[in-house]
Tab-separated table of C-alpha atoms in Angstrom:
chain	number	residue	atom	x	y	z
A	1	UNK	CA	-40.522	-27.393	-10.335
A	2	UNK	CA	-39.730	-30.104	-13.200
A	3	UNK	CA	-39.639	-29.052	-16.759
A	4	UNK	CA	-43.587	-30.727	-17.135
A	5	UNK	CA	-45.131	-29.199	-14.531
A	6	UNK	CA	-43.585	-25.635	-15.748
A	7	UNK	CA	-45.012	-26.863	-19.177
A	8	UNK	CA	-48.297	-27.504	-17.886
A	9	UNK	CA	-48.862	-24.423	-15.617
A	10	UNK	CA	-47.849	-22.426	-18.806
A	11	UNK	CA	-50.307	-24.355	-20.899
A	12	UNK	CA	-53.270	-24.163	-18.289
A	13	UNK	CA	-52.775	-20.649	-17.903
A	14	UNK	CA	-53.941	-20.191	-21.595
A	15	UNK	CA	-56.808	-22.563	-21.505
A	16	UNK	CA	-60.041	-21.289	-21.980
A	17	UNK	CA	-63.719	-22.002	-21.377
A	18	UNK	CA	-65.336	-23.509	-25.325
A	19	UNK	CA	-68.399	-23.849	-23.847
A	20	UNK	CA	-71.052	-21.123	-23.425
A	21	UNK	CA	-73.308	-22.137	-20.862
A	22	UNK	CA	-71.237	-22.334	-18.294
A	23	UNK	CA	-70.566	-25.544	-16.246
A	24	UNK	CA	-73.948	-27.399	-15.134
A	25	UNK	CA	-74.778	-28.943	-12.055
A	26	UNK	CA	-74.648	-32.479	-13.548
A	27	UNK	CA	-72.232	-31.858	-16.030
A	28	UNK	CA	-68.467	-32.485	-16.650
A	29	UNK	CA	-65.610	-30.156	-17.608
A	30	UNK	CA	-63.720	-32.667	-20.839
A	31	UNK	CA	-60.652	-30.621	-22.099
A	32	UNK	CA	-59.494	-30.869	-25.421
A	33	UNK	CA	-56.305	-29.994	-27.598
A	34	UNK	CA	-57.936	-28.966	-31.189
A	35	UNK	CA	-55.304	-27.727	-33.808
A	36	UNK	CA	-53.811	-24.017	-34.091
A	37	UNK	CA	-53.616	-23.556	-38.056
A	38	UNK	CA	-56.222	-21.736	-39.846
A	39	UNK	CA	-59.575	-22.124	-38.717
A	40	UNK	CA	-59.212	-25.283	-36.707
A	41	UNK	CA	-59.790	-23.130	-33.422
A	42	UNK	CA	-62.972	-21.444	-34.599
A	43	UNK	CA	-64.759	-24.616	-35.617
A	44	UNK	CA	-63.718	-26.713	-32.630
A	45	UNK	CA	-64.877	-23.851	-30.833
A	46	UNK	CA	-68.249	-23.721	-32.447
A	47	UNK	CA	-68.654	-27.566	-32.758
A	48	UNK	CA	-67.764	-28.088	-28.831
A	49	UNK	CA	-70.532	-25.206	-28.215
A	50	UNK	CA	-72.915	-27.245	-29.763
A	51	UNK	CA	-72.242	-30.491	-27.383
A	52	UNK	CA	-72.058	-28.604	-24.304
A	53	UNK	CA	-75.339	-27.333	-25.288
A	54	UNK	CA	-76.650	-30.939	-26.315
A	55	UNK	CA	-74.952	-32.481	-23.277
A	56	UNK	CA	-74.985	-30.214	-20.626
A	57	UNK	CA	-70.801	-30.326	-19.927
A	58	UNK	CA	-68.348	-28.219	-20.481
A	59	UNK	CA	-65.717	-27.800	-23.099
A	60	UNK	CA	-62.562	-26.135	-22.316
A	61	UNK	CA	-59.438	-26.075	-24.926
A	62	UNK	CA	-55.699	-26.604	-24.236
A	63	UNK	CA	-53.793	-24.227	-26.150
A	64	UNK	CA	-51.150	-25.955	-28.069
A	65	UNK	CA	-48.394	-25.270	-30.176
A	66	UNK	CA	-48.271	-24.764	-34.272
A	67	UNK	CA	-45.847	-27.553	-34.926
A	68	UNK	CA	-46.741	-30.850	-35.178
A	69	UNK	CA	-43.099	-32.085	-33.409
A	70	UNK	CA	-43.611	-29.711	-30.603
A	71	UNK	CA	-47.303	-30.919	-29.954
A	72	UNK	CA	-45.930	-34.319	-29.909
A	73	UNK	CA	-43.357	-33.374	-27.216
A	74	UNK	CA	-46.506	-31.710	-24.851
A	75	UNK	CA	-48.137	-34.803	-24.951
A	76	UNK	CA	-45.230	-36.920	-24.318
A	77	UNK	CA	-44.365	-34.934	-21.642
A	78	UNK	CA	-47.973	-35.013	-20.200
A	79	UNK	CA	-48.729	-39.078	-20.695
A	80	UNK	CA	-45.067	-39.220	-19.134
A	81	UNK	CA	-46.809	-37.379	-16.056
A	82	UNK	CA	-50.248	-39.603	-16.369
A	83	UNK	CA	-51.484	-36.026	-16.156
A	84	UNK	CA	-54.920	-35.840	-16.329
A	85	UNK	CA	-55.364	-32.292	-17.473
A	86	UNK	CA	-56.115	-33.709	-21.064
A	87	UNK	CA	-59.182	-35.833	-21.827
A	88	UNK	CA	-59.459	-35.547	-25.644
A	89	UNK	CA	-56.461	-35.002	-28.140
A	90	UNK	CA	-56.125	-34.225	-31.720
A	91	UNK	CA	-53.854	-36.861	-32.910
A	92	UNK	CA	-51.415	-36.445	-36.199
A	93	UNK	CA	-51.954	-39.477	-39.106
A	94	UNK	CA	-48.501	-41.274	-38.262
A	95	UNK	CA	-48.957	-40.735	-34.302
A	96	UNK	CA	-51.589	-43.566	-33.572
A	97	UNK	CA	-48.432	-46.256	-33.128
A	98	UNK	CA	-46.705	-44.134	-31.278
A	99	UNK	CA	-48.950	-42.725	-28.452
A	100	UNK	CA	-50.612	-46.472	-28.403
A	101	UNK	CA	-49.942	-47.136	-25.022
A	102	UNK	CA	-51.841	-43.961	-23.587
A	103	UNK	CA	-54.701	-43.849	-26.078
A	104	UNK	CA	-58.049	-45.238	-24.661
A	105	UNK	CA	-59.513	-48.075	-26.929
A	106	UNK	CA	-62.801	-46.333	-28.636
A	107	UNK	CA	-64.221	-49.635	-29.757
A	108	UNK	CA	-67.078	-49.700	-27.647
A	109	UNK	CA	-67.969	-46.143	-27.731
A	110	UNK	CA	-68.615	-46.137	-31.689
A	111	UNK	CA	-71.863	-48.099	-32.396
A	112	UNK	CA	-69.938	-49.258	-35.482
A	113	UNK	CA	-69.763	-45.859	-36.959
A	114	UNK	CA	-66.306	-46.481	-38.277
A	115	UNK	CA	-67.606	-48.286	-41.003
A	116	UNK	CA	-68.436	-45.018	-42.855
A	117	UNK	CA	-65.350	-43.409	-42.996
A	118	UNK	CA	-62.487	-44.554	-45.193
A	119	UNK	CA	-61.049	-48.066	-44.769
A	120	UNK	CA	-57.705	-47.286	-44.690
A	121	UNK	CA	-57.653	-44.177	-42.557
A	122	UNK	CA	-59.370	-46.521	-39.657
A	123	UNK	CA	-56.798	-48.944	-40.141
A	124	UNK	CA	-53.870	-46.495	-39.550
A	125	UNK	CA	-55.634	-45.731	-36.365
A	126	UNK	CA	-56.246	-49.147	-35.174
A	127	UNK	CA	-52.946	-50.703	-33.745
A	128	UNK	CA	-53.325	-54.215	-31.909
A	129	UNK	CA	-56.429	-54.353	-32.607
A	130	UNK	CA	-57.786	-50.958	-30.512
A	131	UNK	CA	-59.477	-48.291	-32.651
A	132	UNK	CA	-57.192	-45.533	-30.621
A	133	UNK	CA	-58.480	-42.985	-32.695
A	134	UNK	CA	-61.245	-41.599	-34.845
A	135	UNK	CA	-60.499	-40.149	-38.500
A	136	UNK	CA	-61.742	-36.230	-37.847
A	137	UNK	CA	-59.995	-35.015	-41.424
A	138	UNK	CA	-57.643	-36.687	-44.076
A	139	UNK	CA	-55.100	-34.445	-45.821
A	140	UNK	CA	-52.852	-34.432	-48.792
A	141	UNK	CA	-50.461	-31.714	-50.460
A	142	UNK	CA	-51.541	-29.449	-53.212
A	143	UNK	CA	-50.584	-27.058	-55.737
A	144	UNK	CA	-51.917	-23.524	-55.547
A	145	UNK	CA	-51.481	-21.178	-58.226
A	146	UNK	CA	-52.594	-18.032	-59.341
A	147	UNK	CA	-55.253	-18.448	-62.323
A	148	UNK	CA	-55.456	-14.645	-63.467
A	149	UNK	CA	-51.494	-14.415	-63.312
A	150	UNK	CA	-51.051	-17.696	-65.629
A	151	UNK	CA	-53.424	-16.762	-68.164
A	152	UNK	CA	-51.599	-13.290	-68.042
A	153	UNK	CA	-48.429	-14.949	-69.233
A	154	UNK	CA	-50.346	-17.999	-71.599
A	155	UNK	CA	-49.395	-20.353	-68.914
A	156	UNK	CA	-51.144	-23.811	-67.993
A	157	UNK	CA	-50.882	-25.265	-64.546
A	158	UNK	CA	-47.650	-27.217	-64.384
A	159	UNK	CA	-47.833	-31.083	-64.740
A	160	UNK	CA	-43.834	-31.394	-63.750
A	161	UNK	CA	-41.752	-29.813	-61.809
A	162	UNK	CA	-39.703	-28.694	-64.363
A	163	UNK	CA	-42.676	-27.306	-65.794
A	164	UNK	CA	-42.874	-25.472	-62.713
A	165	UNK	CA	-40.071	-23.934	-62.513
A	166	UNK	CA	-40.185	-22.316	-65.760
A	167	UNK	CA	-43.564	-21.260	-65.345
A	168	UNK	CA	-42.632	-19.714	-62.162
A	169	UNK	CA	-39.802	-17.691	-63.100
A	170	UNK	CA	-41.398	-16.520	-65.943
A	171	UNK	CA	-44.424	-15.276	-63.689
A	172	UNK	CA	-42.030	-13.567	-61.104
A	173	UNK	CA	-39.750	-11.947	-63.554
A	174	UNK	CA	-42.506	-10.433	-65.263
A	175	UNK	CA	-44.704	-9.531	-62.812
A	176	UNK	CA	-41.083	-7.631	-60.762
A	177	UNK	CA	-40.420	-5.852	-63.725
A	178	UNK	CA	-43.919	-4.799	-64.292
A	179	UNK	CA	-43.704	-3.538	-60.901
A	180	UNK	CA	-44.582	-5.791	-58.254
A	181	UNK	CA	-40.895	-6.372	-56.902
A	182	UNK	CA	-42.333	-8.691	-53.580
A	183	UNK	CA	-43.287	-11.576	-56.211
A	184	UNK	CA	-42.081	-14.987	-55.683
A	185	UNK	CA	-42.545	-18.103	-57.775
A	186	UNK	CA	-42.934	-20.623	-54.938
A	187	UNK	CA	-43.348	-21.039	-51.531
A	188	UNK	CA	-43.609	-24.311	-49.637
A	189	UNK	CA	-42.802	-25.400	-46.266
A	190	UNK	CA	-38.670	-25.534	-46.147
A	191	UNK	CA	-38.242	-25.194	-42.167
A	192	UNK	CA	-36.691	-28.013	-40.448
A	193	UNK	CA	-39.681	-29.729	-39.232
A	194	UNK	CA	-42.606	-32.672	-39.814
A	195	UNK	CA	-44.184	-30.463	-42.787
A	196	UNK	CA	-40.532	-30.473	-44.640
A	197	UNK	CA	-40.577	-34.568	-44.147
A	198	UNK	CA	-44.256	-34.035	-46.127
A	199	UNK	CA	-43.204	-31.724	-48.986
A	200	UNK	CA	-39.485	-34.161	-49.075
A	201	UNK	CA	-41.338	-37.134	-49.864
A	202	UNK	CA	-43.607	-36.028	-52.422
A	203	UNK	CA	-40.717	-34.777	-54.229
A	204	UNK	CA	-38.337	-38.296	-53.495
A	205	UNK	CA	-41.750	-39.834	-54.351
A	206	UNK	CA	-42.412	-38.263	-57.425
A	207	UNK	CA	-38.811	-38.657	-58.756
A	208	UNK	CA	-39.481	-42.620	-58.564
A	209	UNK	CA	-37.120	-42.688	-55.928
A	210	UNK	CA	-39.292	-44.579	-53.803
A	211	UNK	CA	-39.676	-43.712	-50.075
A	212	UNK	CA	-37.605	-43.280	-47.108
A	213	UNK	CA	-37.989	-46.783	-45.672
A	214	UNK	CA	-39.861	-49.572	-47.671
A	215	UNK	CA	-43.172	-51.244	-46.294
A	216	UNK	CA	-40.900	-54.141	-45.687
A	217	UNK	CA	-38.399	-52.315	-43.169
A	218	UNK	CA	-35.811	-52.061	-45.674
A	219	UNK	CA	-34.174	-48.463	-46.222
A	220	UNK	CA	-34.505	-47.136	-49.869
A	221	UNK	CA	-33.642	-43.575	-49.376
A	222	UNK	CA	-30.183	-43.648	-50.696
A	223	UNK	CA	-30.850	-43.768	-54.535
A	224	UNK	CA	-30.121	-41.891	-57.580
A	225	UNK	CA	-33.604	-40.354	-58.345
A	226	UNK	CA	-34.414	-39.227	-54.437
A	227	UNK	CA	-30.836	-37.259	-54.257
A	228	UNK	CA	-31.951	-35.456	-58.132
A	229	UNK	CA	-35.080	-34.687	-56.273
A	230	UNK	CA	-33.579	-33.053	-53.620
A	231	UNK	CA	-30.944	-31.274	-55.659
A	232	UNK	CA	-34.005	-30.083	-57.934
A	233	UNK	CA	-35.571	-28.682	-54.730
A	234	UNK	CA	-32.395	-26.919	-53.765
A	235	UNK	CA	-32.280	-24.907	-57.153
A	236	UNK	CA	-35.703	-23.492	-56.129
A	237	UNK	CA	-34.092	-21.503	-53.506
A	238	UNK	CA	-33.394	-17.992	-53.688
A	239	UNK	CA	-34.137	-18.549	-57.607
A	240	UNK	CA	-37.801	-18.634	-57.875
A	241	UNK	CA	-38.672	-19.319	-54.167
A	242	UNK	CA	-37.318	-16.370	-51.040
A	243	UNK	CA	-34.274	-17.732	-48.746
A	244	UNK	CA	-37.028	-17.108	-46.343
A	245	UNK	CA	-38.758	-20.121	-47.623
A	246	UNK	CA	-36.059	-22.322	-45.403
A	247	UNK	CA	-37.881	-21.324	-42.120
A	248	UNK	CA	-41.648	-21.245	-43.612
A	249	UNK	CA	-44.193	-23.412	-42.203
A	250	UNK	CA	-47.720	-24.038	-43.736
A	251	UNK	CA	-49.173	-20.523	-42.024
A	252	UNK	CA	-45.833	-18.327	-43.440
A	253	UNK	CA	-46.334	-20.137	-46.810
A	254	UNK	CA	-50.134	-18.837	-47.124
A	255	UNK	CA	-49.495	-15.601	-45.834
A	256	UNK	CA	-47.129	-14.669	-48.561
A	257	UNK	CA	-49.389	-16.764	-51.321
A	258	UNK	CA	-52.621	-15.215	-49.829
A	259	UNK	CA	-51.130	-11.589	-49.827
A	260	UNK	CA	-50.535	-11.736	-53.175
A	261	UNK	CA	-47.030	-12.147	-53.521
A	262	UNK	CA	-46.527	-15.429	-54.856
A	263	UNK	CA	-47.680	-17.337	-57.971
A	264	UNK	CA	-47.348	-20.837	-56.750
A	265	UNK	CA	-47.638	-22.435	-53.064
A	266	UNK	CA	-47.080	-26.110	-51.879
A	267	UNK	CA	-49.805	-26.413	-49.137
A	268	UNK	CA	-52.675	-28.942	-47.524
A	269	UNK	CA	-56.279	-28.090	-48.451
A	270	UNK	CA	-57.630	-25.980	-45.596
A	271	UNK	CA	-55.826	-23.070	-47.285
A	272	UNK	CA	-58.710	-22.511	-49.829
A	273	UNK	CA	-61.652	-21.390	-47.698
A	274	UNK	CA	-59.112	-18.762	-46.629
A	275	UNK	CA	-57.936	-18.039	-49.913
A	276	UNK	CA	-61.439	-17.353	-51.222
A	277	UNK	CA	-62.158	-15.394	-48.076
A	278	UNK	CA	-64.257	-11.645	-48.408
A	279	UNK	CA	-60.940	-9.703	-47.423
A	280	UNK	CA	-58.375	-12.230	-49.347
A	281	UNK	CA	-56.728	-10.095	-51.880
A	282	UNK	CA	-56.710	-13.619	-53.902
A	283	UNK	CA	-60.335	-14.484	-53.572
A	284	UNK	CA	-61.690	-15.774	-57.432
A	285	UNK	CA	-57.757	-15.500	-58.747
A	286	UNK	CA	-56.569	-19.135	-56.743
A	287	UNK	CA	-56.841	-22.767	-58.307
A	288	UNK	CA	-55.441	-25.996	-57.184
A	289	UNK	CA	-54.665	-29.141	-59.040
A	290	UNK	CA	-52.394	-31.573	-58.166
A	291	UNK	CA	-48.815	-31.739	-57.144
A	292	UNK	CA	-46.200	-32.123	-60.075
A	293	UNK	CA	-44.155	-34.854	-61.045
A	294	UNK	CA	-40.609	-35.577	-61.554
A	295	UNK	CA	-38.583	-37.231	-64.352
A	296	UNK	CA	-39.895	-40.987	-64.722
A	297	UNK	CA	-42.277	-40.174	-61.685
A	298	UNK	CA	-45.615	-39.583	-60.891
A	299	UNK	CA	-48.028	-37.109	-58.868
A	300	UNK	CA	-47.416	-37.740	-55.125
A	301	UNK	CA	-48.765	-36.171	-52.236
A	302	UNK	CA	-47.983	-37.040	-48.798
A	303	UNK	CA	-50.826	-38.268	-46.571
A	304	UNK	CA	-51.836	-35.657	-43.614
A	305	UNK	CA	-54.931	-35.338	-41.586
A	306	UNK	CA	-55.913	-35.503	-38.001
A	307	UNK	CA	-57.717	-37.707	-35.936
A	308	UNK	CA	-59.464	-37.259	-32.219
A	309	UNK	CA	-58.360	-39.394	-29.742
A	310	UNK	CA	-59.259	-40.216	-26.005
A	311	UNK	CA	-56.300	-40.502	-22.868
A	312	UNK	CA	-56.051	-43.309	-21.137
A	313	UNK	CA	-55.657	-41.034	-18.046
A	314	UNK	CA	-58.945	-38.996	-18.456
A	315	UNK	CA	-61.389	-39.209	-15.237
A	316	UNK	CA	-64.156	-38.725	-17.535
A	317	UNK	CA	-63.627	-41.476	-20.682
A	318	UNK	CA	-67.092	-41.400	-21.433
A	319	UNK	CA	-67.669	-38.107	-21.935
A	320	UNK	CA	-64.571	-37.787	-23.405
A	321	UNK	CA	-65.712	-40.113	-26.242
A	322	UNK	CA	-68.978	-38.935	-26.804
A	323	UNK	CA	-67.280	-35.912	-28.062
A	324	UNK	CA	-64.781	-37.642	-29.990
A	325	UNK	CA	-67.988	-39.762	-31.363
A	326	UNK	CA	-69.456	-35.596	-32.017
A	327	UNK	CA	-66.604	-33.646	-33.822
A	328	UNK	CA	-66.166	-36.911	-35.965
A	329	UNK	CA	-69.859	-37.062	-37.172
A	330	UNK	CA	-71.047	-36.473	-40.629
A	331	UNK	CA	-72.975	-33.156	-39.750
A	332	UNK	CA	-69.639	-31.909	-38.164
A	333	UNK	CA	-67.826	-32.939	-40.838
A	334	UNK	CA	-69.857	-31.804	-43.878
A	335	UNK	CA	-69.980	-28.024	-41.744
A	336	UNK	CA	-66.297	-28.345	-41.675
A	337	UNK	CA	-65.842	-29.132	-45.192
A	338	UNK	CA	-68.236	-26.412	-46.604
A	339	UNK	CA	-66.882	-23.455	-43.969
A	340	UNK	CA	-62.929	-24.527	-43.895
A	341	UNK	CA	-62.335	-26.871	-46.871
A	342	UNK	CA	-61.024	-30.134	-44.438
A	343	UNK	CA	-61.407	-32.993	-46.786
A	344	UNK	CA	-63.960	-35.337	-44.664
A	345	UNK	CA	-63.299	-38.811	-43.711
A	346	UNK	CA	-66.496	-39.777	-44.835
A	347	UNK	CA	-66.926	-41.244	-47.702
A	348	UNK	CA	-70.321	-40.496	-48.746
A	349	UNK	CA	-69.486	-36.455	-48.110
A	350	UNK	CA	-67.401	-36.767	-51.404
A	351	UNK	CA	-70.745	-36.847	-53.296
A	352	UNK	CA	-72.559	-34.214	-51.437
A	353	UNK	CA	-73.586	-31.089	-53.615
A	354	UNK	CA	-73.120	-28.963	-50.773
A	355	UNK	CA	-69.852	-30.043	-50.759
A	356	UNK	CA	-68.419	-29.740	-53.684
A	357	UNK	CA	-70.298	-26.693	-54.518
A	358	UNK	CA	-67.815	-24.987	-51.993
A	359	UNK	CA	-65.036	-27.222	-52.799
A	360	UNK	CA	-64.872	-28.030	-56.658
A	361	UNK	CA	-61.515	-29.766	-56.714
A	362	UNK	CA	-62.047	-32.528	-54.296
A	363	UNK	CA	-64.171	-34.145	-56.557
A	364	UNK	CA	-61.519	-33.884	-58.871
A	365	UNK	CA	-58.574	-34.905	-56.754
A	366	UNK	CA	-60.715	-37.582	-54.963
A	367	UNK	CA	-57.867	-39.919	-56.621
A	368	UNK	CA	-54.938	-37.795	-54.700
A	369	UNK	CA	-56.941	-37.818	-51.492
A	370	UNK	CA	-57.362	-41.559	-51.425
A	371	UNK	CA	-54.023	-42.686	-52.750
A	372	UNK	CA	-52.167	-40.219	-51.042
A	373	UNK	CA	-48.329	-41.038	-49.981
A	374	UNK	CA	-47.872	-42.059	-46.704
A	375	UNK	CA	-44.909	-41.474	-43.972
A	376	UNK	CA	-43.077	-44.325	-42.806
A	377	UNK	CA	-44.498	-44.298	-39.227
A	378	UNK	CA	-46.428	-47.857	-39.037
A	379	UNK	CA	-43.080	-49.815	-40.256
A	380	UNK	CA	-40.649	-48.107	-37.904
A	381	UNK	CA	-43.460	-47.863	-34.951
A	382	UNK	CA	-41.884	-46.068	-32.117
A	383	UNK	CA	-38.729	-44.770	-33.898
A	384	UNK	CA	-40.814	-42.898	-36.734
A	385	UNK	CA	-40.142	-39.742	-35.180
A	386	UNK	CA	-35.765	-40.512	-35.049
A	387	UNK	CA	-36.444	-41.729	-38.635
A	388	UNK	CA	-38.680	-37.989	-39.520
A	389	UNK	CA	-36.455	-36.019	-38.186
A	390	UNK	CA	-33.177	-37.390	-39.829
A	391	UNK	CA	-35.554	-36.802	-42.978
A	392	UNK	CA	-36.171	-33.623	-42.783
A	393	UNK	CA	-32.554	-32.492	-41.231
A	394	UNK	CA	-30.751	-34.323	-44.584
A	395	UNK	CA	-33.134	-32.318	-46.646
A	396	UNK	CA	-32.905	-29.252	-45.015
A	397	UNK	CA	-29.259	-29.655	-45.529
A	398	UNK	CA	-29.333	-30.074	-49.250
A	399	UNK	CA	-32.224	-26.981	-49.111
A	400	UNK	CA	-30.082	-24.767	-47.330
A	401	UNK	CA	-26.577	-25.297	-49.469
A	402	UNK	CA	-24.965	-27.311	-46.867
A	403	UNK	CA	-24.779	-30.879	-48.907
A	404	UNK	CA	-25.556	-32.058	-52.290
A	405	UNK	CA	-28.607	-34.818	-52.635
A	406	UNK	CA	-26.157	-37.890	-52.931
A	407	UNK	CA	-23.866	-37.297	-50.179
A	408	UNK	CA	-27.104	-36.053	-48.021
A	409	UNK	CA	-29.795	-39.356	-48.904
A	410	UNK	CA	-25.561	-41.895	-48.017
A	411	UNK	CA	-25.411	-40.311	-45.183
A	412	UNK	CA	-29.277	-40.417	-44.131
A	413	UNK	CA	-29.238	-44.154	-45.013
A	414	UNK	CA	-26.014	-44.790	-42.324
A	415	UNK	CA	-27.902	-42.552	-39.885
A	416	UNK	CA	-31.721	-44.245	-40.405
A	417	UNK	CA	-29.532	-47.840	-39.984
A	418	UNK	CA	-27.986	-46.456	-36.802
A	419	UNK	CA	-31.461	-45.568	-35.283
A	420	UNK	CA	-33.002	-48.834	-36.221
A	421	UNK	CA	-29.757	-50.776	-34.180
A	422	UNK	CA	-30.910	-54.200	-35.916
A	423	UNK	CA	-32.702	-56.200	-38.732
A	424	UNK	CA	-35.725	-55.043	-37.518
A	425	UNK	CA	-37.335	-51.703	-36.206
């Protein structure tokens, strides 16, 4: 048995009927991979309920891992194999150019309705002209922090880092001595993964030290102001952020915020629905505003978000979009944003009461949303994911005590030229 098809009996052993009805006479069976953080499984569940229903097919799900890198691996593994156990995938913001060739081309499944979601989102997802992907949510990092515990202190919400860190060890110390000896300052996402290359260039970013590889192709990493922003990460840990924090995704980061036990968190918006959730020990104490900025920088936040794409290889394409075309709508979307706080892809949702009634801050952090900072994965095409994970491994490095900022961002610069083996990526 090769390593996929070991993969992919272990996968369909956990898939699962979305559907309610059953499968009909006249129907198809379209399988999907939805995310695993948060709520994502609940409303893909409910939303696929209510096209089965409509459409008279089935919905089942394909269980897939947390981390973005290892989902990536399944479906290389799987398009590798042509399999056809997978007709409609969730696809990362910076994956569009690299899955191209096994992404069906959605153009003439979308009546044009494209045209209402943002601009540049459907440009990331078009690559040689194919629309390989529709925009389901857009994503950016925030900063959560506990209201009731800065007002307790005559605190504001930090506008620098620096800022932050004061703030933050202030909070802690207090709050330990005053008997709550679990409190932490901050927690982020410090594992060696794609969310560490997302939290390492909003802080290279909002140093001014630019990004990891220019919109030209030319590598910028190694600078003064991205190795102080790294070093100025690396005093955050075990100083007003756990050791722990080095192996904390975005789930391990809320759970520790949520519980109560931290008075700042690094995190993408979904976490707010939770955080304001009837058994959240937080709920009414959490607000958000953007991410800080460094010396001679600005606010950054990386770009995330998700988008629903069609394989190449499913036997029922058409089906398989007219999902896509039914998780990406407006009423989807707006039920999504109210219920789980995903920021839509819509435009026009951003001025919906109903919205922002449940959501105050994405009206104010529309800017953030739209501007966000994104990863270098159009530029370097197929190699984004050698170029990510040299990323996140230098900063992990400097994180973790292993190198200082300079040496780390000299040495990523050698490595990033050895992956691009030319003038051009």
């Amino acid at each position: 048995m090769t390593a996929f098809t070991k993969t992919a009996a272990a996968v369909l052993l956990s898939i699962g009927t979305l559907g309610s009805m059953g499968a009909h006479a006249a129907g198809v069976t379209v399988t999907i991979s939805c995310g695993s953080v948060g709520q994502d499984f609940e409303f893909c569940k409910k939303a696929g309920d209510e096209w089965s229903a409509k459409t008279g097919n089935t919905v089942k799900h394909l269980s897939i891992p947390q981390s973005s890198s290892d989902i990536l691996g399944l479906f290389r593994q799987m398009f590798s194999a042509k399999s056809t156990d997978l007709d409609v995938l969730s696809v990362d913001v910076v994956w569009p150019g690299l899955l191209k060739d096994h992404l069906l081309d959605l153009t003439s499944y979308t009546q044009g309705a494209e045209k209402a979601h943002f601009p540049a989102i459907v440009a990331n997802n078009t690559v040689g002209g194919k629309l390989l992907a529709m925009p389901w949510f857009t994503d950016a990092g925030v900063l959560y922090y506990r209201k009731d515990l800065l007002a307790k202190y005559n605190e504001k919400a930090p506008t620098t880092w620096a800022e932050l860190t004061a703030t933050a060890q202030k909070v802690m110390d207090g709050e330990r001595k005053a008997g709550t000896p679990d409190m932490q300052g901050f927690v982020f996402q410090a594992k060696a993964y794609e969310g560490l290359t997302c939290d390492g260039i909003e802080w290279v970013s909002s140093f001014g030290g630019g990004s990891i590889v220019d919109p030209t192709g030319k590598i910028t990493i190694n600078n003064p102001q991205a190795a102080k922003a790294l070093n100025t990460a690396a005093g955050w840990i075990g100083t007003i952020a756990p050791t722990g924090v080095l192996n904390y995704g975005e789930e391990e980061a809320r759970g520790v915020f949520q519980k109560g036990n931290a008075v700042f968190m690094r995190n993408w918006p979904y976490a707010w629905s939770l955080s304001q959730g009837a058994d959240s020990p937080v709920k009414g104490k959490v607000g958000v505003v953007a991410l800080p900025k460094g010396d001679n920088g600005k606010t950054s936040a990386a770009l995330g978000g998700w988008q629903l794409a069609v394989s190449k290889y499913s036997k029922n394409p058409k089906e398989a979009a007219d999902l896509v075309m039914y998780l990406t709508s407006e009423a989807v979307q707006k039920d999504r944003a109210i219920r789980g706080s995903y920021n839509p892809t819509i435009v026009s949702l951003y001025k919906d009461k109903e919205v922002l009634g449940a959501n105050p801050f994405f009206g104010d952090l529309y800017d953030t949303f739209v501007g966000a900072v994104p990863r270098p994965a159009t530029i370097t095409g197929a190699k984004y994911n050698e170029v990510s994970a040299a990323f996140w491994n230098a900063t992990h490095e400097v994180l973790s005590g292993k190198s200082k900022g300079e040496d780390s961002v000299k040495k990523l610069e050698a490595k990033l030229d050895s992956i691009r083996r030319g003038p051009k990526w």
